[in-house]
């Protein structure tokens, strides 16, 4: 095998083609020093290995670290950067405007949080609700491994849509993906539109603003580059074994599916690797 790419891992860049196209993307903190993306789809059915060099760097500041937090941050960055704050994971906990707990970065808030966000219904391991920025459609759906998704409402901010999502979750609408089930194949989709209409009915009862018209609530569908689904999902761990790979059987969400197991590349954001291909 030969080295086909080397760089700092981050979530793969995706293209909504048929099937979805996946690119390795360098997560080095200095943009001008990042290596070019590498298309993974041509490696399907061939040997591919990720070889961890032992070096981990924060994707925000570049500091060397023994472990990463969140999506590839060092510990100090988790305490200081707005994109690592708890409200990114739980937007209903947004504390913008609070005198005793101000936003970590006002410019980040205005550029990211106070822009239109969609509430959607998608089919991953099953039917779920979710939220995403307008600019992240459809990549957010693909990152979660959705085979279908329907936008339901467009709200003015991350906090506004997060509060609606939380209220729906409290009433029994699932907002999580069972990742092992998602990787075993495409789920049945007969309930997606039914649940979507149930959510819309609830939004109408609450008087929620921004509900999309029926003509805007279109179903988007995705096919993933998978040759063979795993019967048993076994995780590969670069911290325990610095070499992960085998015959690449497929790619879905942010997972590489090998004949030896699966690996979530997003989990290893900040890890420097060499990628070897046959």
mmCIF file of C-alpha atoms in Angstrom:
data_model
loop_
_atom_site.group_PDB
_atom_site.id
_atom_site.type_symbol
_atom_site.label_atom_id
_atom_site.label_comp_id
_atom_site.label_asym_id
_atom_site.label_seq_id
_atom_site.Cartn_x
_atom_site.Cartn_y
_atom_site.Cartn_z
ATOM 1 C CA UNK A 1 0.000 0.000 0.000
ATOM 2 C CA UNK A 2 0.994 3.637 -0.479
ATOM 3 C CA UNK A 3 0.227 6.831 1.422
ATOM 4 C CA UNK A 4 -2.783 8.454 -0.235
ATOM 5 C CA UNK A 5 -3.364 11.248 2.305
ATOM 6 C CA UNK A 6 -1.941 12.586 5.547
ATOM 7 C CA UNK A 7 -3.292 15.298 7.761
ATOM 8 C CA UNK A 8 -5.355 16.128 10.837
ATOM 9 C CA UNK A 9 -8.704 14.398 11.018
ATOM 10 C CA UNK A 10 -12.007 16.249 11.223
ATOM 11 C CA UNK A 11 -15.467 15.367 9.995
ATOM 12 C CA UNK A 12 -15.516 14.383 6.353
ATOM 13 C CA UNK A 13 -16.753 16.807 3.740
ATOM 14 C CA UNK A 14 -19.825 15.456 1.993
ATOM 15 C CA UNK A 15 -21.523 16.006 -1.342
ATOM 16 C CA UNK A 16 -25.173 15.127 -1.863
ATOM 17 C CA UNK A 17 -24.519 13.045 -4.979
ATOM 18 C CA UNK A 18 -26.003 9.645 -5.795
ATOM 19 C CA UNK A 19 -24.473 8.002 -3.868
ATOM 20 C CA UNK A 20 -23.110 10.527 -1.363
ATOM 21 C CA UNK A 21 -19.495 11.492 -2.009
ATOM 22 C CA UNK A 22 -17.088 11.643 0.950
ATOM 23 C CA UNK A 23 -13.811 13.551 1.202
ATOM 24 C CA UNK A 24 -11.135 13.408 3.872
ATOM 25 C CA UNK A 25 -10.622 17.010 4.994
ATOM 26 C CA UNK A 26 -7.669 18.389 6.922
ATOM 27 C CA UNK A 27 -8.606 19.881 10.279
ATOM 28 C CA UNK A 28 -5.303 21.658 10.962
ATOM 29 C CA UNK A 29 -6.018 24.942 12.754
ATOM 30 C CA UNK A 30 -4.058 27.068 10.245
ATOM 31 C CA UNK A 31 -6.136 27.105 7.073
ATOM 32 C CA UNK A 32 -3.262 28.017 4.772
ATOM 33 C CA UNK A 33 -1.299 24.937 5.869
ATOM 34 C CA UNK A 34 -4.031 22.359 5.327
ATOM 35 C CA UNK A 35 -3.516 19.636 2.740
ATOM 36 C CA UNK A 36 -5.992 19.101 -0.087
ATOM 37 C CA UNK A 37 -9.130 17.003 0.376
ATOM 38 C CA UNK A 38 -9.085 13.375 -0.718
ATOM 39 C CA UNK A 39 -12.089 11.579 -2.238
ATOM 40 C CA UNK A 40 -12.777 8.270 -0.467
ATOM 41 C CA UNK A 41 -15.437 6.701 -2.700
ATOM 42 C CA UNK A 42 -12.907 5.204 -5.164
ATOM 43 C CA UNK A 43 -11.405 3.166 -2.296
ATOM 44 C CA UNK A 44 -14.592 1.127 -1.803
ATOM 45 C CA UNK A 45 -13.844 -2.568 -2.030
ATOM 46 C CA UNK A 46 -10.104 -2.005 -1.543
ATOM 47 C CA UNK A 47 -7.702 -2.048 1.390
ATOM 48 C CA UNK A 48 -7.469 1.204 3.349
ATOM 49 C CA UNK A 49 -5.714 1.964 6.645
ATOM 50 C CA UNK A 50 -5.619 4.916 9.018
ATOM 51 C CA UNK A 51 -2.314 5.038 10.896
ATOM 52 C CA UNK A 52 -2.353 7.358 13.904
ATOM 53 C CA UNK A 53 1.006 9.132 14.337
ATOM 54 C CA UNK A 54 0.492 9.677 18.066
ATOM 55 C CA UNK A 55 0.115 13.453 17.737
ATOM 56 C CA UNK A 56 -3.133 15.222 18.662
ATOM 57 C CA UNK A 57 -3.624 18.941 18.100
ATOM 58 C CA UNK A 58 -6.550 21.150 19.052
ATOM 59 C CA UNK A 59 -8.431 22.055 15.878
ATOM 60 C CA UNK A 60 -9.013 25.577 17.201
ATOM 61 C CA UNK A 61 -5.605 26.689 18.501
ATOM 62 C CA UNK A 62 -3.212 23.924 17.421
ATOM 63 C CA UNK A 63 -2.009 23.165 20.939
ATOM 64 C CA UNK A 64 -0.738 19.623 21.443
ATOM 65 C CA UNK A 65 -2.982 17.651 23.763
ATOM 66 C CA UNK A 66 -3.209 14.122 25.132
ATOM 67 C CA UNK A 67 -6.940 13.981 24.449
ATOM 68 C CA UNK A 68 -9.570 16.085 22.773
ATOM 69 C CA UNK A 69 -12.921 17.295 24.020
ATOM 70 C CA UNK A 70 -16.113 17.863 22.065
ATOM 71 C CA UNK A 71 -15.329 18.092 18.355
ATOM 72 C CA UNK A 72 -11.539 18.204 18.660
ATOM 73 C CA UNK A 73 -10.801 20.966 21.189
ATOM 74 C CA UNK A 74 -8.131 21.098 23.877
ATOM 75 C CA UNK A 75 -9.419 21.643 27.406
ATOM 76 C CA UNK A 76 -8.710 25.413 27.538
ATOM 77 C CA UNK A 77 -10.640 25.915 24.288
ATOM 78 C CA UNK A 78 -13.645 24.048 25.673
ATOM 79 C CA UNK A 79 -13.686 26.621 28.473
ATOM 80 C CA UNK A 80 -13.296 29.699 26.298
ATOM 81 C CA UNK A 81 -14.592 29.211 22.760
ATOM 82 C CA UNK A 82 -18.228 29.818 21.854
ATOM 83 C CA UNK A 83 -18.370 26.835 19.494
ATOM 84 C CA UNK A 84 -17.516 24.555 22.448
ATOM 85 C CA UNK A 85 -20.152 25.962 24.826
ATOM 86 C CA UNK A 86 -22.958 23.764 26.199
ATOM 87 C CA UNK A 87 -25.575 25.675 24.189
ATOM 88 C CA UNK A 88 -24.131 24.285 20.958
ATOM 89 C CA UNK A 89 -25.222 20.820 22.102
ATOM 90 C CA UNK A 90 -28.313 22.050 23.969
ATOM 91 C CA UNK A 91 -29.442 25.273 22.260
ATOM 92 C CA UNK A 92 -32.345 25.686 24.674
ATOM 93 C CA UNK A 93 -29.660 26.562 27.265
ATOM 94 C CA UNK A 94 -28.498 29.607 25.288
ATOM 95 C CA UNK A 95 -27.397 32.300 27.757
ATOM 96 C CA UNK A 96 -26.917 35.169 25.322
ATOM 97 C CA UNK A 97 -27.869 38.410 27.035
ATOM 98 C CA UNK A 98 -27.399 37.116 30.572
ATOM 99 C CA UNK A 99 -25.462 39.665 32.621
ATOM 100 C CA UNK A 100 -23.777 37.130 34.906
ATOM 101 C CA UNK A 101 -23.114 34.558 32.179
ATOM 102 C CA UNK A 102 -22.541 36.416 28.900
ATOM 103 C CA UNK A 103 -21.974 34.796 25.524
ATOM 104 C CA UNK A 104 -18.367 33.767 25.027
ATOM 105 C CA UNK A 105 -18.128 35.466 21.631
ATOM 106 C CA UNK A 106 -20.655 38.027 20.434
ATOM 107 C CA UNK A 107 -19.467 37.852 16.821
ATOM 108 C CA UNK A 108 -19.955 34.070 16.819
ATOM 109 C CA UNK A 109 -23.453 34.509 18.205
ATOM 110 C CA UNK A 110 -24.416 36.955 15.470
ATOM 111 C CA UNK A 111 -22.771 34.949 12.658
ATOM 112 C CA UNK A 112 -24.001 31.496 13.723
ATOM 113 C CA UNK A 113 -26.699 31.463 16.390
ATOM 114 C CA UNK A 114 -28.841 34.392 15.306
ATOM 115 C CA UNK A 115 -29.421 33.167 11.787
ATOM 116 C CA UNK A 116 -32.358 31.100 10.482
ATOM 117 C CA UNK A 117 -32.440 27.471 11.640
ATOM 118 C CA UNK A 118 -34.589 24.630 10.378
ATOM 119 C CA UNK A 119 -36.584 22.174 12.444
ATOM 120 C CA UNK A 120 -36.715 18.907 10.541
ATOM 121 C CA UNK A 121 -37.794 15.291 10.714
ATOM 122 C CA UNK A 122 -35.386 12.632 9.430
ATOM 123 C CA UNK A 123 -34.942 8.893 9.133
ATOM 124 C CA UNK A 124 -31.635 7.634 10.569
ATOM 125 C CA UNK A 125 -31.906 4.561 12.799
ATOM 126 C CA UNK A 126 -35.575 5.487 13.000
ATOM 127 C CA UNK A 127 -37.632 8.645 12.747
ATOM 128 C CA UNK A 128 -36.244 11.604 14.711
ATOM 129 C CA UNK A 129 -36.496 15.372 14.909
ATOM 130 C CA UNK A 130 -33.541 17.702 14.697
ATOM 131 C CA UNK A 131 -32.360 21.234 14.034
ATOM 132 C CA UNK A 132 -29.720 22.770 11.817
ATOM 133 C CA UNK A 133 -28.646 26.053 10.325
ATOM 134 C CA UNK A 134 -30.066 26.847 6.934
ATOM 135 C CA UNK A 135 -26.566 26.757 5.408
ATOM 136 C CA UNK A 136 -26.003 23.181 6.674
ATOM 137 C CA UNK A 137 -28.744 21.587 4.605
ATOM 138 C CA UNK A 138 -28.305 18.894 3.394
ATOM 139 C CA UNK A 139 -24.868 18.141 4.916
ATOM 140 C CA UNK A 140 -26.277 17.918 8.461
ATOM 141 C CA UNK A 141 -28.691 15.174 7.393
ATOM 142 C CA UNK A 142 -25.908 13.223 5.695
ATOM 143 C CA UNK A 143 -23.596 13.613 8.716
ATOM 144 C CA UNK A 144 -26.286 11.891 10.801
ATOM 145 C CA UNK A 145 -26.763 9.086 8.295
ATOM 146 C CA UNK A 146 -30.295 10.071 7.295
ATOM 147 C CA UNK A 147 -31.727 8.202 4.332
ATOM 148 C CA UNK A 148 -34.567 10.734 4.137
ATOM 149 C CA UNK A 149 -35.384 14.101 5.692
ATOM 150 C CA UNK A 150 -38.185 16.656 5.616
ATOM 151 C CA UNK A 151 -37.803 20.317 6.683
ATOM 152 C CA UNK A 152 -40.779 21.406 8.776
ATOM 153 C CA UNK A 153 -40.241 24.946 10.004
ATOM 154 C CA UNK A 154 -37.776 27.804 9.730
ATOM 155 C CA UNK A 155 -37.189 29.811 12.904
ATOM 156 C CA UNK A 156 -35.125 32.985 13.336
ATOM 157 C CA UNK A 157 -32.432 31.702 15.714
ATOM 158 C CA UNK A 158 -30.761 28.648 17.215
ATOM 159 C CA UNK A 159 -32.298 29.327 20.621
ATOM 160 C CA UNK A 160 -35.818 29.636 19.180
ATOM 161 C CA UNK A 161 -35.631 26.374 17.250
ATOM 162 C CA UNK A 162 -33.867 24.640 20.156
ATOM 163 C CA UNK A 163 -36.687 25.502 22.519
ATOM 164 C CA UNK A 164 -39.204 23.990 20.089
ATOM 165 C CA UNK A 165 -37.088 20.848 19.647
ATOM 166 C CA UNK A 166 -36.792 20.430 23.416
ATOM 167 C CA UNK A 167 -40.544 20.812 23.873
ATOM 168 C CA UNK A 168 -41.175 18.182 21.192
ATOM 169 C CA UNK A 169 -38.633 15.852 22.789
ATOM 170 C CA UNK A 170 -40.377 16.222 26.149
ATOM 171 C CA UNK A 171 -43.590 15.132 24.457
ATOM 172 C CA UNK A 172 -42.081 11.935 23.099
ATOM 173 C CA UNK A 173 -40.694 12.857 19.680
ATOM 174 C CA UNK A 174 -37.258 11.242 19.448
ATOM 175 C CA UNK A 175 -34.259 13.518 18.861
ATOM 176 C CA UNK A 176 -31.472 10.907 19.034
ATOM 177 C CA UNK A 177 -29.996 8.389 16.601
ATOM 178 C CA UNK A 178 -29.159 4.807 17.604
ATOM 179 C CA UNK A 179 -25.833 4.738 15.779
ATOM 180 C CA UNK A 180 -25.285 0.960 15.719
ATOM 181 C CA UNK A 181 -28.737 0.394 14.253
ATOM 182 C CA UNK A 182 -28.101 3.163 11.718
ATOM 183 C CA UNK A 183 -24.988 1.327 10.497
ATOM 184 C CA UNK A 184 -26.709 -2.029 9.978
ATOM 185 C CA UNK A 185 -28.683 -0.905 6.946
ATOM 186 C CA UNK A 186 -31.401 1.414 5.756
ATOM 187 C CA UNK A 187 -34.447 1.494 8.078
ATOM 188 C CA UNK A 188 -38.011 1.213 6.906
ATOM 189 C CA UNK A 189 -39.336 4.633 5.983
ATOM 190 C CA UNK A 190 -43.082 4.181 6.189
ATOM 191 C CA UNK A 191 -43.402 6.348 9.319
ATOM 192 C CA UNK A 192 -41.397 9.425 8.243
ATOM 193 C CA UNK A 193 -44.153 11.518 6.656
ATOM 194 C CA UNK A 194 -46.648 10.371 9.269
ATOM 195 C CA UNK A 195 -44.431 11.628 12.091
ATOM 196 C CA UNK A 196 -43.639 14.805 10.143
ATOM 197 C CA UNK A 197 -47.335 15.636 9.909
ATOM 198 C CA UNK A 198 -47.789 14.868 13.608
ATOM 199 C CA UNK A 199 -45.024 17.350 14.416
ATOM 200 C CA UNK A 200 -46.553 19.994 12.164
ATOM 201 C CA UNK A 201 -49.929 19.506 13.846
ATOM 202 C CA UNK A 202 -48.317 20.027 17.229
ATOM 203 C CA UNK A 203 -46.541 23.165 16.014
ATOM 204 C CA UNK A 204 -49.837 24.525 14.735
ATOM 205 C CA UNK A 205 -51.469 23.855 18.112
ATOM 206 C CA UNK A 206 -48.687 25.832 19.810
ATOM 207 C CA UNK A 207 -48.937 28.710 17.344
ATOM 208 C CA UNK A 208 -45.319 28.262 16.292
ATOM 209 C CA UNK A 209 -44.166 30.773 13.709
ATOM 210 C CA UNK A 210 -42.259 29.754 10.594
ATOM 211 C CA UNK A 211 -44.077 26.511 9.728
ATOM 212 C CA UNK A 212 -43.293 25.677 6.119
ATOM 213 C CA UNK A 213 -46.076 25.284 3.582
ATOM 214 C CA UNK A 214 -46.918 21.768 2.302
ATOM 215 C CA UNK A 215 -45.073 22.558 -0.951
ATOM 216 C CA UNK A 216 -41.926 23.403 1.059
ATOM 217 C CA UNK A 217 -42.096 20.299 3.221
ATOM 218 C CA UNK A 218 -40.467 18.158 0.558
ATOM 219 C CA UNK A 219 -38.777 14.843 1.294
ATOM 220 C CA UNK A 220 -35.050 14.674 0.527
ATOM 221 C CA UNK A 221 -33.545 11.208 0.042
ATOM 222 C CA UNK A 222 -29.952 9.967 0.217
ATOM 223 C CA UNK A 223 -28.106 6.870 -0.941
ATOM 224 C CA UNK A 224 -24.821 5.963 0.726
ATOM 225 C CA UNK A 225 -21.761 4.280 -0.801
ATOM 226 C CA UNK A 226 -22.078 0.919 0.958
ATOM 227 C CA UNK A 227 -21.135 -2.420 -0.590
ATOM 228 C CA UNK A 228 -22.021 -4.500 2.462
ATOM 229 C CA UNK A 229 -23.675 -3.692 5.789
ATOM 230 C CA UNK A 230 -22.045 -5.114 8.942
ATOM 231 C CA UNK A 231 -24.000 -7.841 10.735
ATOM 232 C CA UNK A 232 -22.300 -6.859 13.996
ATOM 233 C CA UNK A 233 -21.044 -3.322 14.632
ATOM 234 C CA UNK A 234 -17.596 -3.287 16.252
ATOM 235 C CA UNK A 235 -15.850 0.023 16.920
ATOM 236 C CA UNK A 236 -12.210 0.572 16.004
ATOM 237 C CA UNK A 237 -10.347 2.755 18.511
ATOM 238 C CA UNK A 238 -7.206 4.679 17.538
ATOM 239 C CA UNK A 239 -6.334 5.250 21.206
ATOM 240 C CA UNK A 240 -6.084 1.492 21.783
ATOM 241 C CA UNK A 241 -4.731 0.485 18.372
ATOM 242 C CA UNK A 242 -3.055 3.146 16.224
ATOM 243 C CA UNK A 243 -3.888 1.283 13.002
ATOM 244 C CA UNK A 244 -7.514 0.990 11.905
ATOM 245 C CA UNK A 245 -8.665 -0.370 8.594
ATOM 246 C CA UNK A 246 -9.174 -3.330 6.319
ATOM 247 C CA UNK A 247 -11.318 -3.644 3.232
ATOM 248 C CA UNK A 248 -13.491 -0.542 2.975
ATOM 249 C CA UNK A 249 -17.061 -1.819 2.710
ATOM 250 C CA UNK A 250 -18.912 1.469 2.960
ATOM 251 C CA UNK A 251 -19.288 4.987 4.307
ATOM 252 C CA UNK A 252 -22.323 6.347 6.111
ATOM 253 C CA UNK A 253 -22.821 9.364 8.356
ATOM 254 C CA UNK A 254 -19.265 10.055 9.546
ATOM 255 C CA UNK A 255 -18.327 6.374 9.773
ATOM 256 C CA UNK A 256 -15.970 4.315 7.674
ATOM 257 C CA UNK A 257 -17.232 0.720 7.503
ATOM 258 C CA UNK A 258 -14.436 -1.872 7.204
ATOM 259 C CA UNK A 259 -14.614 -5.646 7.185
ATOM 260 C CA UNK A 260 -12.816 -5.425 10.568
ATOM 261 C CA UNK A 261 -15.129 -2.852 12.196
ATOM 262 C CA UNK A 262 -16.266 0.763 11.975
ATOM 263 C CA UNK A 263 -14.673 4.068 12.939
ATOM 264 C CA UNK A 264 -16.282 7.457 13.515
ATOM 265 C CA UNK A 265 -13.812 9.939 12.030
ATOM 266 C CA UNK A 266 -15.513 12.886 13.698
ATOM 267 C CA UNK A 267 -14.672 11.371 17.098
ATOM 268 C CA UNK A 268 -10.972 11.641 16.256
ATOM 269 C CA UNK A 269 -10.932 15.282 15.181
ATOM 270 C CA UNK A 270 -7.431 16.643 15.869
ATOM 271 C CA UNK A 271 -5.658 13.293 15.410
ATOM 272 C CA UNK A 272 -2.853 13.363 12.868
ATOM 273 C CA UNK A 273 -2.914 10.315 10.622
ATOM 274 C CA UNK A 274 -1.416 8.781 7.536
ATOM 275 C CA UNK A 275 -3.938 7.076 5.252
ATOM 276 C CA UNK A 276 -2.627 4.146 3.248
ATOM 277 C CA UNK A 277 -4.464 2.653 0.301
ATOM 278 C CA UNK A 278 -4.013 -0.322 -1.974
#
